[in-house]
């Protein structure tokens, strides 16, 4: 790569210009370029318009060494990325039999390939195919002129990311291996707010190499420690003392040092102890079970759960006494406890978690506002009743997600004892 | 505004190039431009770098009538937007006493104004000030050359949005009040692939006003019909005949004409029929229940469900005979049927859905590959056994999500009968 020229990102799609969707692809790619230590100076968004796309491609080929595009690789007439790239650099499009075979294999047996999909098999002469393991739109790596390579990726985030991980990452590392590498380590925190965390480490946050930056998402905070050096070992040598310092300072507030999910950490802890779990959900309506079963191998410890959305189900299936519901209401400590005991007995597991709350947007009262959630965790030796008020300003989906995070985190703390 | 020239958005900030944050400003501004009916063809992101920023500014002044920038208006040395704009178009920066007064009023009494903030009071000669009601960074509206106006806004979303609402929106409407408004309608499709859909409507897709564009996401396709006219009524008048034509052509493949989710459509259908539902999930592990309970008011029809992740639970709680599991395996039509019958009986609902499949990444065999999913839908009069092969190239999460879409869609078709 020449001096001062870098990698440029071009996202193609009218939906971005209409403001229909957030450009999460540009953010993700920018992050990946950072991790590889590649200089990235410019991002552009254009619609599915031949002339304007051509102008950007031509400009990019003058100012950047590498252009990564996303979008416009689909089978429909408004997907014009590949043909516009070919025409901008005056190359012939040729049909690739490898791509045709790949697309055919992805359609069902005996299904006639729609004519439109043949379009996806055409690439500029001399271009390298970037396989798409899950979709029908392959990408290309193509060098149409000196010191300029264009890489195309589909706009569907899951396909784009997988192709990056499987092909692009290695191609870029191999092609530009002389640069200083950037290496990051992520620490995941729970049970502490971003502002509280930041307040505790002013000295660490002004560090230069490694840098330490906080990121907050719903119910979770991350610290990213990023070091630059010539080798991975050297970056790790820079990262370790900071990591140790943070671990001492925050102890069990750090639930992972390799960006695992809370569910995954909890499953690993249960697997080590050879213990099983079941869940009884009301307001989270299956979200806790989903978070657990999102992890491959969760069946080792997770037997199942009951979504007791209706009080009748709480009574009939979980054995919650109707008098208890009448006296305390479905969202109450005693009912949550009865649900946890019920599911643990019925499913015969070592642990159980119950959740009952008011997720909104309706159903809140003065005594039990939206955002009030009751949890019960039951094990052989330990048990705990937890009440949370996540706040009635929160959305239904946020309250459901925060409840799942809290339930898993409390169980994790038990399992660490 | 000249023919073919439009409004361009330029977001300035190295944090965007490092991938630290999503460019939500670009999305929001793009949406606002759509609502005003202003043509918007290009978005750019650059870092806080004088030379590169200058290049983009100069290019933009040739290809667009209006450039809206966000970011780089702060008091620190890396905030260089205003001075770079002035130097690009060779204008003098002058200190505005109005801005000085405004900034002073925003600092506490007797607080000495930090020297850095004086920088924010300097604007190009002839520029109009855009007041910032909540922050210290004002914006400008400035016409440095014929048919080119640059508008600067801060990068802080709340400040940017307020300044848009209070000043920019009116300035743009007044300056371009003869323009047409843009109005969109979205039709949601299920049970048809994007390529198949597109193949059926080549004539509609080349329509100019309204335009019709397809968008695909996992298991779902949308068509957006976008019309331009002087009034909302006129746009609807243009959209209706296209919508009617599509409805006739695709019939029940269209599940919503107002961008509802499948779960929401199914819940509304059940509510109209005054019927209830329960679910028994294995491989989807709570995802179907979650999709249903994501909808406020789902408790009207959804009683609950069982996540029978373990075979023992399928037997003990759902009453699936162990002989059936032994003979056919847990992922089989007979077991799915037994699960659906079991949950319907136990939960005493009008309808039930069961799902049992192999979501991967492990557990696939030659006879039952990853992606094989068995469904059973049971109602009073109707029942159906469905087998799907989503493909072993798919991720666990995709197979789970596709299963939920398929289950809800099949039930929807029953409910329409």
PDB file of C-alpha atoms in Angstrom, chain B residues 73-75 99 102-107 117 120 130-139 154 156 158-160 162-163:
ATOM      1  CA  UNK B  73     -17.430  21.979  15.919  1.00  0.00           C
ATOM      2  CA  UNK B  74     -16.184  21.421  19.476  1.00  0.00           C
ATOM      3  CA  UNK B  75     -13.659  23.523  21.407  1.00  0.00           C
ATOM      4  CA  UNK B  99     -21.863  33.620  19.781  1.00  0.00           C
ATOM      5  CA  UNK B 102     -24.349  32.861  23.969  1.00  0.00           C
ATOM      6  CA  UNK B 103     -21.450  30.679  25.102  1.00  0.00           C
ATOM      7  CA  UNK B 104     -20.849  32.872  28.155  1.00  0.00           C
ATOM      8  CA  UNK B 105     -24.494  32.593  29.141  1.00  0.00           C
ATOM      9  CA  UNK B 106     -24.190  28.816  29.081  1.00  0.00           C
ATOM     10  CA  UNK B 107     -21.314  28.722  31.546  1.00  0.00           C
ATOM     11  CA  UNK B 117     -14.334  28.094  23.528  1.00  0.00           C
ATOM     12  CA  UNK B 120     -16.281  28.214  18.537  1.00  0.00           C
ATOM     13  CA  UNK B 130     -27.528  28.392  13.459  1.00  0.00           C
ATOM     14  CA  UNK B 131     -28.200  28.693  17.213  1.00  0.00           C
ATOM     15  CA  UNK B 132     -27.491  25.679  19.383  1.00  0.00           C
ATOM     16  CA  UNK B 133     -30.095  25.824  22.193  1.00  0.00           C
ATOM     17  CA  UNK B 134     -28.388  23.286  24.456  1.00  0.00           C
ATOM     18  CA  UNK B 135     -24.657  23.170  23.632  1.00  0.00           C
ATOM     19  CA  UNK B 136     -21.860  25.659  23.020  1.00  0.00           C
ATOM     20  CA  UNK B 137     -21.240  24.703  19.358  1.00  0.00           C
ATOM     21  CA  UNK B 138     -23.354  26.800  16.971  1.00  0.00           C
ATOM     22  CA  UNK B 139     -23.675  25.814  13.325  1.00  0.00           C
ATOM     23  CA  UNK B 154     -22.495  19.448  15.821  1.00  0.00           C
ATOM     24  CA  UNK B 156     -23.773  15.303  19.427  1.00  0.00           C
ATOM     25  CA  UNK B 158     -29.361  15.566  20.650  1.00  0.00           C
ATOM     26  CA  UNK B 159     -27.894  19.000  19.769  1.00  0.00           C
ATOM     27  CA  UNK B 160     -27.857  18.218  16.051  1.00  0.00           C
ATOM     28  CA  UNK B 162     -32.718  20.121  18.022  1.00  0.00           C
ATOM     29  CA  UNK B 163     -30.933  22.533  15.672  1.00  0.00           C
TER      30      UNK B 163
END
